[in-house]
Amino acid sequence: MKWQGRRKSSNIEDRRGQSAGGFGGGRGISPMLLVPLFRLLFSKVGLVIVGVLLLIMFLTGTNPLALLQQFVGGEPQYAQTTGYQPSPEEQELADQTAVVLADTEDVWNKMIDGYREPTLVLFSGQVQSACGLSSSATGPFYCPGDEKLYIDLSFFEEMERKLGAGGDFAQAYVVGHEVGHHIQKLTGTMEQVNAMRGRLSQAEFNQLMVRVELQADFYAGVWAHHTQRSTGFLEPGDLEEALNAASAIGDDRLQKQATGRVVPDSFTHGTSAQRVRWFKKGFDTGDVRQGDTFNATEL
Ligand SMILES: [Zn+2]
């Protein structure tokens, strides 16, 4: 997938390295204090202080750094307050994700009048959204309450390692799928489905959810179709990557991996074959009107 040098979306909220509470906090040595502290350390006065501290340590058996810490105040706190430092690989993944989000904006702005661009939240570990507290284990998700997409980029690594679904376009497909849920929010589909929740049995409702998920796959395909037409971003093997990912994260495969058997009644994402079929239908047609999974006689 060609993505370098293309527009990155500005609708990215980077919450990596933040605790889910979001308030960080805690006292510690502030960066403002570090420079004068270092100057002091290398002055004559500083050498005397270090000497005295070493002497105290020698006489009392205490740690001089702990004494210094007490002097400056507070418990030491590191990553939480000083900001997150991603590895170069991680930052590349974040940049790539921002380009894919921009591509979805370009496509859906043209397809839907008054399209509201969703925000993509990058997080690590746990995140607080209008849908409650979620952990990375949930996988990427869309929260209709705040119209934001939530992704812990380590999911992509896991997709590759545990499900054998690697590749940049496989990752792009996941973003396209979550944006697909946003389209369902905007078109009112999500609301209609939620209204059915209390009126159906659990098994019936799960069947409805399968159609919701397959339609999001279809929308991901529609997005890829139009981005390909305007940018030619796909490279040989990319489509196979996405289809492989769609098939690898089908519920039947996920359940088989987790429990060793398949229980069709609890499917909420669709089988591997269904996911591949709907993504491909969107990709081949690029026509949103073809994505009515709710009235399709055959999934
Ligand atoms: Zn989904």
PDB file of C-alpha atoms and ligand atoms in Angstrom:
ATOM      1  CA  MET A   1       0.000   0.000   0.000  1.00  0.00           C
ATOM      2  CA  LYS A   2       1.410   3.387  -0.967  1.00  0.00           C
ATOM      3  CA  TRP A   3       0.802   5.853   1.818  1.00  0.00           C
ATOM      4  CA  GLN A   4       4.032   7.790   2.417  1.00  0.00           C
ATOM      5  CA  GLY A   5       3.943  11.457   1.540  1.00  0.00           C
ATOM      6  CA  ARG A   6       0.138  11.604   1.405  1.00  0.00           C
ATOM      7  CA  ARG A   7      -2.184  13.722   3.554  1.00  0.00           C
ATOM      8  CA  LYS A   8      -2.522  12.717   7.193  1.00  0.00           C
ATOM      9  CA  SER A   9      -5.805  13.335   8.958  1.00  0.00           C
ATOM     10  CA  SER A  10      -5.794  15.930  11.715  1.00  0.00           C
ATOM     11  CA  ASN A  11      -8.692  14.146  13.427  1.00  0.00           C
ATOM     12  CA  ILE A  12      -6.328  12.109  15.577  1.00  0.00           C
ATOM     13  CA  GLU A  13      -6.378  12.192  19.345  1.00  0.00           C
ATOM     14  CA  ASP A  14      -3.203  10.709  20.740  1.00  0.00           C
ATOM     15  CA  ARG A  15      -3.865   9.307  24.205  1.00  0.00           C
ATOM     16  CA  ARG A  16      -1.030   6.790  24.193  1.00  0.00           C
ATOM     17  CA  GLY A  17       0.798   6.581  27.473  1.00  0.00           C
ATOM     18  CA  GLN A  18      -2.071   8.153  29.388  1.00  0.00           C
ATOM     19  CA  SER A  19      -3.869   6.380  32.169  1.00  0.00           C
ATOM     20  CA  ALA A  20      -7.525   5.724  31.349  1.00  0.00           C
ATOM     21  CA  GLY A  21      -8.552   8.253  33.999  1.00  0.00           C
ATOM     22  CA  GLY A  22      -6.804  10.809  31.876  1.00  0.00           C
ATOM     23  CA  PHE A  23      -5.651  13.038  34.694  1.00  0.00           C
ATOM     24  CA  GLY A  24      -2.071  11.814  35.052  1.00  0.00           C
ATOM     25  CA  GLY A  25      -1.030  13.933  37.974  1.00  0.00           C
ATOM     26  CA  GLY A  26       1.300  13.078  40.796  1.00  0.00           C
ATOM     27  CA  ARG A  27       4.182  15.181  41.999  1.00  0.00           C
ATOM     28  CA  GLY A  28       7.728  14.700  40.799  1.00  0.00           C
ATOM     29  CA  ILE A  29      10.796  16.539  39.616  1.00  0.00           C
ATOM     30  CA  SER A  30       9.477  18.886  36.967  1.00  0.00           C
ATOM     31  CA  PRO A  31      11.611  19.328  33.828  1.00  0.00           C
ATOM     32  CA  MET A  32      11.934  23.033  34.760  1.00  0.00           C
ATOM     33  CA  LEU A  33      13.893  22.035  37.842  1.00  0.00           C
ATOM     34  CA  LEU A  34      16.334  19.734  36.063  1.00  0.00           C
ATOM     35  CA  VAL A  35      18.579  22.371  34.478  1.00  0.00           C
ATOM     36  CA  PRO A  36      19.311  24.323  37.692  1.00  0.00           C
ATOM     37  CA  LEU A  37      19.747  21.000  39.493  1.00  0.00           C
ATOM     38  CA  PHE A  38      22.402  19.894  37.010  1.00  0.00           C
ATOM     39  CA  ARG A  39      24.141  23.278  37.191  1.00  0.00           C
ATOM     40  CA  LEU A  40      24.195  23.009  40.956  1.00  0.00           C
ATOM     41  CA  LEU A  41      25.607  19.496  40.730  1.00  0.00           C
ATOM     42  CA  PHE A  42      28.627  20.620  38.717  1.00  0.00           C
ATOM     43  CA  SER A  43      29.396  23.763  40.697  1.00  0.00           C
ATOM     44  CA  LYS A  44      31.732  23.825  43.701  1.00  0.00           C
ATOM     45  CA  VAL A  45      28.784  24.092  46.047  1.00  0.00           C
ATOM     46  CA  GLY A  46      27.281  21.080  44.276  1.00  0.00           C
ATOM     47  CA  LEU A  47      30.411  19.011  44.821  1.00  0.00           C
ATOM     48  CA  VAL A  48      30.345  19.850  48.518  1.00  0.00           C
ATOM     49  CA  ILE A  49      26.648  18.824  48.706  1.00  0.00           C
ATOM     50  CA  VAL A  50      27.371  15.554  46.885  1.00  0.00           C
ATOM     51  CA  GLY A  51      30.273  14.964  49.268  1.00  0.00           C
ATOM     52  CA  VAL A  52      28.066  15.569  52.288  1.00  0.00           C
ATOM     53  CA  LEU A  53      25.362  13.302  50.859  1.00  0.00           C
ATOM     54  CA  LEU A  54      27.875  10.533  50.221  1.00  0.00           C
ATOM     55  CA  LEU A  55      29.130  10.936  53.751  1.00  0.00           C
ATOM     56  CA  ILE A  56      25.599  10.738  55.160  1.00  0.00           C
ATOM     57  CA  MET A  57      24.989   7.650  53.032  1.00  0.00           C
ATOM     58  CA  PHE A  58      28.178   6.104  54.286  1.00  0.00           C
ATOM     59  CA  LEU A  59      27.349   6.871  57.919  1.00  0.00           C
ATOM     60  CA  THR A  60      23.643   6.026  57.914  1.00  0.00           C
ATOM     61  CA  GLY A  61      23.366   3.468  55.088  1.00  0.00           C
ATOM     62  CA  THR A  62      20.611   5.392  53.305  1.00  0.00           C
ATOM     63  CA  ASN A  63      20.261   6.152  49.643  1.00  0.00           C
ATOM     64  CA  PRO A  64      21.354   9.760  48.922  1.00  0.00           C
ATOM     65  CA  LEU A  65      19.049   9.948  45.885  1.00  0.00           C
ATOM     66  CA  ALA A  66      16.098   9.254  48.141  1.00  0.00           C
ATOM     67  CA  LEU A  67      17.256  12.120  50.348  1.00  0.00           C
ATOM     68  CA  LEU A  68      17.591  14.398  47.346  1.00  0.00           C
ATOM     69  CA  GLN A  69      14.127  13.272  46.230  1.00  0.00           C
ATOM     70  CA  GLN A  70      12.735  14.221  49.630  1.00  0.00           C
ATOM     71  CA  PHE A  71      14.487  17.557  49.384  1.00  0.00           C
ATOM     72  CA  VAL A  72      12.991  18.333  45.966  1.00  0.00           C
ATOM     73  CA  GLY A  73       9.655  16.828  46.944  1.00  0.00           C
ATOM     74  CA  GLY A  74       7.345  14.045  45.974  1.00  0.00           C
ATOM     75  CA  GLU A  75       7.524  10.583  44.537  1.00  0.00           C
ATOM     76  CA  PRO A  76       9.314  10.141  41.253  1.00  0.00           C
ATOM     77  CA  GLN A  77       6.882   9.775  38.307  1.00  0.00           C
ATOM     78  CA  TYR A  78       8.086   9.201  34.798  1.00  0.00           C
ATOM     79  CA  ALA A  79       6.196   8.295  31.597  1.00  0.00           C
ATOM     80  CA  GLN A  80       2.769   9.276  32.955  1.00  0.00           C
ATOM     81  CA  THR A  81       3.524  12.956  33.202  1.00  0.00           C
ATOM     82  CA  THR A  82       6.326  13.493  30.692  1.00  0.00           C
ATOM     83  CA  GLY A  83       4.472  12.327  27.582  1.00  0.00           C
ATOM     84  CA  TYR A  84       4.615   9.198  25.500  1.00  0.00           C
ATOM     85  CA  GLN A  85       7.663   8.336  23.406  1.00  0.00           C
ATOM     86  CA  PRO A  86       6.692   5.854  20.672  1.00  0.00           C
ATOM     87  CA  SER A  87       9.308   3.716  18.944  1.00  0.00           C
ATOM     88  CA  PRO A  88      10.035   4.676  15.307  1.00  0.00           C
ATOM     89  CA  GLU A  89       8.079   1.602  14.110  1.00  0.00           C
ATOM     90  CA  GLU A  90       5.134   2.541  16.285  1.00  0.00           C
ATOM     91  CA  GLN A  91       5.171   6.119  15.027  1.00  0.00           C
ATOM     92  CA  GLU A  92       5.263   4.877  11.445  1.00  0.00           C
ATOM     93  CA  LEU A  93       2.169   2.793  12.165  1.00  0.00           C
ATOM     94  CA  ALA A  94       0.472   5.855  13.675  1.00  0.00           C
ATOM     95  CA  ASP A  95       1.348   7.961  10.611  1.00  0.00           C
ATOM     96  CA  GLN A  96       0.087   5.267   8.264  1.00  0.00           C
ATOM     97  CA  THR A  97      -3.164   5.084  10.223  1.00  0.00           C
ATOM     98  CA  ALA A  98      -3.554   8.874   9.958  1.00  0.00           C
ATOM     99  CA  VAL A  99      -3.167   8.662   6.159  1.00  0.00           C
ATOM    100  CA  VAL A 100      -5.782   5.892   5.946  1.00  0.00           C
ATOM    101  CA  LEU A 101      -8.179   7.979   8.050  1.00  0.00           C
ATOM    102  CA  ALA A 102      -7.597  10.928   5.688  1.00  0.00           C
ATOM    103  CA  ASP A 103      -8.412   8.636   2.747  1.00  0.00           C
ATOM    104  CA  THR A 104     -11.710   7.648   4.369  1.00  0.00           C
ATOM    105  CA  GLU A 105     -12.508  11.362   4.865  1.00  0.00           C
ATOM    106  CA  ASP A 106     -11.861  12.078   1.177  1.00  0.00           C
ATOM    107  CA  VAL A 107     -14.138   9.239   0.066  1.00  0.00           C
ATOM    108  CA  TRP A 108     -17.021   9.668   2.521  1.00  0.00           C
ATOM    109  CA  ASN A 109     -17.094  13.464   2.234  1.00  0.00           C
ATOM    110  CA  LYS A 110     -17.939  12.934  -1.425  1.00  0.00           C
ATOM    111  CA  MET A 111     -20.440  10.131  -0.814  1.00  0.00           C
ATOM    112  CA  ILE A 112     -22.427  11.534   2.122  1.00  0.00           C
ATOM    113  CA  ASP A 113     -23.840  15.049   2.254  1.00  0.00           C
ATOM    114  CA  GLY A 114     -22.767  16.838   5.435  1.00  0.00           C
ATOM    115  CA  TYR A 115     -20.446  14.013   6.448  1.00  0.00           C
ATOM    116  CA  ARG A 116     -19.163  14.452  10.021  1.00  0.00           C
ATOM    117  CA  GLU A 117     -15.557  13.251  10.108  1.00  0.00           C
ATOM    118  CA  PRO A 118     -14.952  10.919  13.039  1.00  0.00           C
ATOM    119  CA  THR A 119     -12.012  11.285  15.416  1.00  0.00           C
ATOM    120  CA  LEU A 120      -9.561   8.422  15.797  1.00  0.00           C
ATOM    121  CA  VAL A 121      -8.217   7.939  19.313  1.00  0.00           C
ATOM    122  CA  LEU A 122      -4.889   6.163  19.686  1.00  0.00           C
ATOM    123  CA  PHE A 123      -4.546   4.596  23.105  1.00  0.00           C
ATOM    124  CA  SER A 124      -2.449   2.084  24.971  1.00  0.00           C
ATOM    125  CA  GLY A 125      -3.727  -0.354  27.557  1.00  0.00           C
ATOM    126  CA  GLN A 126      -7.060   1.107  28.608  1.00  0.00           C
ATOM    127  CA  VAL A 127      -9.271   3.893  27.384  1.00  0.00           C
ATOM    128  CA  GLN A 128     -12.302   5.798  28.616  1.00  0.00           C
ATOM    129  CA  SER A 129     -14.961   6.627  26.014  1.00  0.00           C
ATOM    130  CA  ALA A 130     -18.642   7.548  25.989  1.00  0.00           C
ATOM    131  CA  CYS A 131     -19.127   3.765  25.800  1.00  0.00           C
ATOM    132  CA  GLY A 132     -17.345   3.208  29.115  1.00  0.00           C
ATOM    133  CA  LEU A 133     -13.954   1.842  30.062  1.00  0.00           C
ATOM    134  CA  SER A 134     -12.378  -0.512  27.517  1.00  0.00           C
ATOM    135  CA  SER A 135      -9.141  -2.421  27.424  1.00  0.00           C
ATOM    136  CA  SER A 136      -6.918  -3.250  24.460  1.00  0.00           C
ATOM    137  CA  ALA A 137      -8.184  -6.822  24.642  1.00  0.00           C
ATOM    138  CA  THR A 138     -11.505  -5.624  23.159  1.00  0.00           C
ATOM    139  CA  GLY A 139      -9.724  -4.820  19.905  1.00  0.00           C
ATOM    140  CA  PRO A 140     -10.383  -1.679  17.869  1.00  0.00           C
ATOM    141  CA  PHE A 141     -13.905  -0.316  18.248  1.00  0.00           C
ATOM    142  CA  TYR A 142     -16.221   2.536  17.325  1.00  0.00           C
ATOM    143  CA  CYS A 143     -18.223   4.356  19.987  1.00  0.00           C
ATOM    144  CA  PRO A 144     -21.427   5.888  18.560  1.00  0.00           C
ATOM    145  CA  GLY A 145     -21.861   8.021  21.714  1.00  0.00           C
ATOM    146  CA  ASP A 146     -18.857  10.216  20.919  1.00  0.00           C
ATOM    147  CA  GLU A 147     -18.417   9.277  17.230  1.00  0.00           C
ATOM    148  CA  LYS A 148     -14.822   8.242  17.788  1.00  0.00           C
ATOM    149  CA  LEU A 149     -12.771   5.256  16.642  1.00  0.00           C
ATOM    150  CA  TYR A 150     -10.493   3.700  19.273  1.00  0.00           C
ATOM    151  CA  ILE A 151      -7.361   1.776  18.332  1.00  0.00           C
ATOM    152  CA  ASP A 152      -4.456   0.447  20.338  1.00  0.00           C
ATOM    153  CA  LEU A 153      -1.844   0.014  17.605  1.00  0.00           C
ATOM    154  CA  SER A 154      -0.487  -3.091  19.331  1.00  0.00           C
ATOM    155  CA  PHE A 155      -3.611  -4.828  17.962  1.00  0.00           C
ATOM    156  CA  PHE A 156      -2.034  -4.748  14.499  1.00  0.00           C
ATOM    157  CA  GLU A 157       1.036  -6.517  15.794  1.00  0.00           C
ATOM    158  CA  GLU A 158      -1.195  -9.113  17.448  1.00  0.00           C
ATOM    159  CA  MET A 159      -3.194  -9.560  14.252  1.00  0.00           C
ATOM    160  CA  GLU A 160       0.025 -10.438  12.486  1.00  0.00           C
ATOM    161  CA  ARG A 161       1.505 -12.580  15.240  1.00  0.00           C
ATOM    162  CA  LYS A 162      -1.555 -14.474  16.472  1.00  0.00           C
ATOM    163  CA  LEU A 163      -3.840 -14.515  13.439  1.00  0.00           C
ATOM    164  CA  GLY A 164      -1.282 -14.440  10.638  1.00  0.00           C
ATOM    165  CA  ALA A 165      -3.028 -11.364   9.244  1.00  0.00           C
ATOM    166  CA  GLY A 166      -0.198  -8.917   8.693  1.00  0.00           C
ATOM    167  CA  GLY A 167       0.385  -6.177   6.190  1.00  0.00           C
ATOM    168  CA  ASP A 168      -0.335  -2.469   5.907  1.00  0.00           C
ATOM    169  CA  PHE A 169      -3.497  -2.932   3.875  1.00  0.00           C
ATOM    170  CA  ALA A 170      -4.831  -5.457   6.381  1.00  0.00           C
ATOM    171  CA  GLN A 171      -4.432  -2.705   8.977  1.00  0.00           C
ATOM    172  CA  ALA A 172      -6.088  -0.187   6.679  1.00  0.00           C
ATOM    173  CA  TYR A 173      -9.035  -2.553   6.274  1.00  0.00           C
ATOM    174  CA  VAL A 174      -9.555  -2.557  10.043  1.00  0.00           C
ATOM    175  CA  VAL A 175      -9.708   1.262  10.067  1.00  0.00           C
ATOM    176  CA  GLY A 176     -12.061   1.178   7.061  1.00  0.00           C
ATOM    177  CA  HIS A 177     -14.313  -1.255   8.962  1.00  0.00           C
ATOM    178  CA  GLU A 178     -14.525   0.978  12.059  1.00  0.00           C
ATOM    179  CA  VAL A 179     -15.290   3.985   9.855  1.00  0.00           C
ATOM    180  CA  GLY A 180     -17.991   1.762   8.335  1.00  0.00           C
ATOM    181  CA  HIS A 181     -19.673   1.663  11.767  1.00  0.00           C
ATOM    182  CA  HIS A 182     -19.518   5.466  11.801  1.00  0.00           C
ATOM    183  CA  ILE A 183     -21.353   5.499   8.461  1.00  0.00           C
ATOM    184  CA  GLN A 184     -24.017   3.301  10.108  1.00  0.00           C
ATOM    185  CA  LYS A 185     -24.335   5.851  12.905  1.00  0.00           C
ATOM    186  CA  LEU A 186     -24.746   8.702  10.414  1.00  0.00           C
ATOM    187  CA  THR A 187     -27.282   6.858   8.261  1.00  0.00           C
ATOM    188  CA  GLY A 188     -29.401   5.913  11.283  1.00  0.00           C
ATOM    189  CA  THR A 189     -28.844   2.174  10.838  1.00  0.00           C
ATOM    190  CA  MET A 190     -27.260   1.844  14.252  1.00  0.00           C
ATOM    191  CA  GLU A 191     -30.208   3.491  15.951  1.00  0.00           C
ATOM    192  CA  GLN A 192     -32.675   1.216  14.178  1.00  0.00           C
ATOM    193  CA  VAL A 193     -30.719  -1.843  15.221  1.00  0.00           C
ATOM    194  CA  ASN A 194     -30.509  -0.688  18.831  1.00  0.00           C
ATOM    195  CA  ALA A 195     -34.272  -0.160  18.899  1.00  0.00           C
ATOM    196  CA  MET A 196     -34.661  -3.867  18.137  1.00  0.00           C
ATOM    197  CA  ARG A 197     -32.509  -4.935  21.045  1.00  0.00           C
ATOM    198  CA  GLY A 198     -35.258  -5.551  23.580  1.00  0.00           C
ATOM    199  CA  ARG A 199     -37.701  -7.009  21.067  1.00  0.00           C
ATOM    200  CA  LEU A 200     -35.619  -9.922  19.869  1.00  0.00           C
ATOM    201  CA  SER A 201     -34.216 -13.023  21.482  1.00  0.00           C
ATOM    202  CA  GLN A 202     -30.489 -13.001  22.077  1.00  0.00           C
ATOM    203  CA  ALA A 203     -29.936 -15.382  19.149  1.00  0.00           C
ATOM    204  CA  GLU A 204     -32.058 -13.218  16.828  1.00  0.00           C
ATOM    205  CA  PHE A 205     -30.280 -10.075  17.940  1.00  0.00           C
ATOM    206  CA  ASN A 206     -26.906 -11.710  17.307  1.00  0.00           C
ATOM    207  CA  GLN A 207     -28.063 -12.510  13.788  1.00  0.00           C
ATOM    208  CA  LEU A 208     -28.888  -8.835  13.337  1.00  0.00           C
ATOM    209  CA  MET A 209     -25.452  -7.856  14.669  1.00  0.00           C
ATOM    210  CA  VAL A 210     -23.834 -10.114  12.088  1.00  0.00           C
ATOM    211  CA  ARG A 211     -25.549  -8.022   9.413  1.00  0.00           C
ATOM    212  CA  VAL A 212     -24.281  -4.837  11.076  1.00  0.00           C
ATOM    213  CA  GLU A 213     -20.724  -6.162  11.013  1.00  0.00           C
ATOM    214  CA  LEU A 214     -20.903  -7.422   7.444  1.00  0.00           C
ATOM    215  CA  GLN A 215     -22.188  -4.051   6.302  1.00  0.00           C
ATOM    216  CA  ALA A 216     -19.189  -2.371   7.972  1.00  0.00           C
ATOM    217  CA  ASP A 217     -16.969  -4.757   5.996  1.00  0.00           C
ATOM    218  CA  PHE A 218     -18.860  -3.783   2.861  1.00  0.00           C
ATOM    219  CA  TYR A 219     -18.290  -0.068   3.583  1.00  0.00           C
ATOM    220  CA  ALA A 220     -14.577  -0.765   4.077  1.00  0.00           C
ATOM    221  CA  GLY A 221     -14.604  -2.283   0.599  1.00  0.00           C
ATOM    222  CA  VAL A 222     -16.423   0.745  -0.841  1.00  0.00           C
ATOM    223  CA  TRP A 223     -13.807   3.029   0.696  1.00  0.00           C
ATOM    224  CA  ALA A 224     -10.930   0.960  -0.744  1.00  0.00           C
ATOM    225  CA  HIS A 225     -12.589   0.969  -4.179  1.00  0.00           C
ATOM    226  CA  HIS A 226     -12.764   4.761  -4.357  1.00  0.00           C
ATOM    227  CA  THR A 227      -9.337   5.404  -2.822  1.00  0.00           C
ATOM    228  CA  GLN A 228      -7.869   3.027  -5.379  1.00  0.00           C
ATOM    229  CA  ARG A 229      -9.603   4.903  -8.181  1.00  0.00           C
ATOM    230  CA  SER A 230      -8.343   8.314  -7.055  1.00  0.00           C
ATOM    231  CA  THR A 231      -4.851   7.440  -5.762  1.00  0.00           C
ATOM    232  CA  GLY A 232      -3.931   3.994  -7.105  1.00  0.00           C
ATOM    233  CA  PHE A 233      -2.569   3.184  -3.637  1.00  0.00           C
ATOM    234  CA  LEU A 234      -2.858  -0.584  -3.832  1.00  0.00           C
ATOM    235  CA  GLU A 235       0.177  -2.724  -4.550  1.00  0.00           C
ATOM    236  CA  PRO A 236       0.249  -6.362  -5.627  1.00  0.00           C
ATOM    237  CA  GLY A 237      -0.842  -8.585  -2.751  1.00  0.00           C
ATOM    238  CA  ASP A 238      -2.688  -5.824  -0.865  1.00  0.00           C
ATOM    239  CA  LEU A 239      -6.183  -7.051  -1.623  1.00  0.00           C
ATOM    240  CA  GLU A 240      -5.197 -10.553  -0.554  1.00  0.00           C
ATOM    241  CA  GLU A 241      -3.896  -9.065   2.721  1.00  0.00           C
ATOM    242  CA  ALA A 242      -7.268  -7.504   3.485  1.00  0.00           C
ATOM    243  CA  LEU A 243      -9.205 -10.592   2.457  1.00  0.00           C
ATOM    244  CA  ASN A 244      -6.907 -12.692   4.589  1.00  0.00           C
ATOM    245  CA  ALA A 245      -7.492 -10.367   7.545  1.00  0.00           C
ATOM    246  CA  ALA A 246     -11.261 -10.420   6.974  1.00  0.00           C
ATOM    247  CA  SER A 247     -11.140 -14.183   6.970  1.00  0.00           C
ATOM    248  CA  ALA A 248      -8.773 -14.431   9.949  1.00  0.00           C
ATOM    249  CA  ILE A 249     -10.914 -12.269  12.201  1.00  0.00           C
ATOM    250  CA  GLY A 250     -14.188 -13.959  11.264  1.00  0.00           C
ATOM    251  CA  ASP A 251     -16.026 -15.185  14.322  1.00  0.00           C
ATOM    252  CA  ASP A 252     -15.832 -18.827  13.347  1.00  0.00           C
ATOM    253  CA  ARG A 253     -12.048 -18.711  13.212  1.00  0.00           C
ATOM    254  CA  LEU A 254     -11.724 -16.594  16.339  1.00  0.00           C
ATOM    255  CA  GLN A 255     -13.991 -18.932  18.272  1.00  0.00           C
ATOM    256  CA  LYS A 256     -12.259 -22.022  16.998  1.00  0.00           C
ATOM    257  CA  GLN A 257      -8.960 -20.576  18.123  1.00  0.00           C
ATOM    258  CA  ALA A 258     -10.340 -19.657  21.506  1.00  0.00           C
ATOM    259  CA  THR A 259     -12.526 -22.648  22.326  1.00  0.00           C
ATOM    260  CA  GLY A 260     -11.673 -25.267  19.752  1.00  0.00           C
ATOM    261  CA  ARG A 261     -15.234 -25.353  18.447  1.00  0.00           C
ATOM    262  CA  VAL A 262     -17.741 -23.198  16.644  1.00  0.00           C
ATOM    263  CA  VAL A 263     -21.051 -22.033  18.152  1.00  0.00           C
ATOM    264  CA  PRO A 264     -23.057 -20.354  15.375  1.00  0.00           C
ATOM    265  CA  ASP A 265     -25.667 -18.757  17.665  1.00  0.00           C
ATOM    266  CA  SER A 266     -23.185 -16.485  19.323  1.00  0.00           C
ATOM    267  CA  PHE A 267     -21.631 -15.192  16.107  1.00  0.00           C
ATOM    268  CA  THR A 268     -21.649 -11.450  15.961  1.00  0.00           C
ATOM    269  CA  HIS A 269     -19.150 -10.689  13.194  1.00  0.00           C
ATOM    270  CA  GLY A 270     -20.071 -13.240  10.547  1.00  0.00           C
ATOM    271  CA  THR A 271     -18.104 -16.185   9.287  1.00  0.00           C
ATOM    272  CA  SER A 272     -14.811 -15.750   7.507  1.00  0.00           C
ATOM    273  CA  ALA A 273     -16.422 -16.460   4.131  1.00  0.00           C
ATOM    274  CA  GLN A 274     -19.176 -13.899   4.771  1.00  0.00           C
ATOM    275  CA  ARG A 275     -16.714 -11.183   5.754  1.00  0.00           C
ATOM    276  CA  VAL A 276     -14.621 -11.781   2.655  1.00  0.00           C
ATOM    277  CA  ARG A 277     -17.721 -11.781   0.436  1.00  0.00           C
ATOM    278  CA  TRP A 278     -19.070  -8.442   1.691  1.00  0.00           C
ATOM    279  CA  PHE A 279     -15.734  -6.653   1.714  1.00  0.00           C
ATOM    280  CA  LYS A 280     -15.181  -7.845  -1.845  1.00  0.00           C
ATOM    281  CA  LYS A 281     -18.667  -6.799  -2.929  1.00  0.00           C
ATOM    282  CA  GLY A 282     -17.966  -3.265  -1.679  1.00  0.00           C
ATOM    283  CA  PHE A 283     -14.569  -3.242  -3.309  1.00  0.00           C
ATOM    284  CA  ASP A 284     -15.833  -4.535  -6.649  1.00  0.00           C
ATOM    285  CA  THR A 285     -18.897  -2.270  -6.929  1.00  0.00           C
ATOM    286  CA  GLY A 286     -17.940   0.859  -4.944  1.00  0.00           C
ATOM    287  CA  ASP A 287     -21.692   1.391  -4.755  1.00  0.00           C
ATOM    288  CA  VAL A 288     -23.154   2.042  -1.276  1.00  0.00           C
ATOM    289  CA  ARG A 289     -26.635   1.015  -2.438  1.00  0.00           C
ATOM    290  CA  GLN A 290     -25.425  -2.566  -2.851  1.00  0.00           C
ATOM    291  CA  GLY A 291     -24.666  -2.883   0.867  1.00  0.00           C
ATOM    292  CA  ASP A 292     -28.088  -3.686   2.306  1.00  0.00           C
ATOM    293  CA  THR A 293     -27.024  -6.669   4.361  1.00  0.00           C
ATOM    294  CA  PHE A 294     -30.290  -6.426   6.307  1.00  0.00           C
ATOM    295  CA  ASN A 295     -32.484  -7.416   3.406  1.00  0.00           C
ATOM    296  CA  ALA A 296     -30.038  -9.756   1.728  1.00  0.00           C
ATOM    297  CA  THR A 297     -31.549 -13.235   1.483  1.00  0.00           C
ATOM    298  CA  GLU A 298     -28.100 -14.774   1.518  1.00  0.00           C
ATOM    299  CA  LEU A 299     -25.168 -13.476   3.515  1.00  0.00           C
TER     300      LEU A 299
HETATM  301 ZN    ZN B   1     -17.242  -4.113  13.675  1.00  0.00          ZN
END
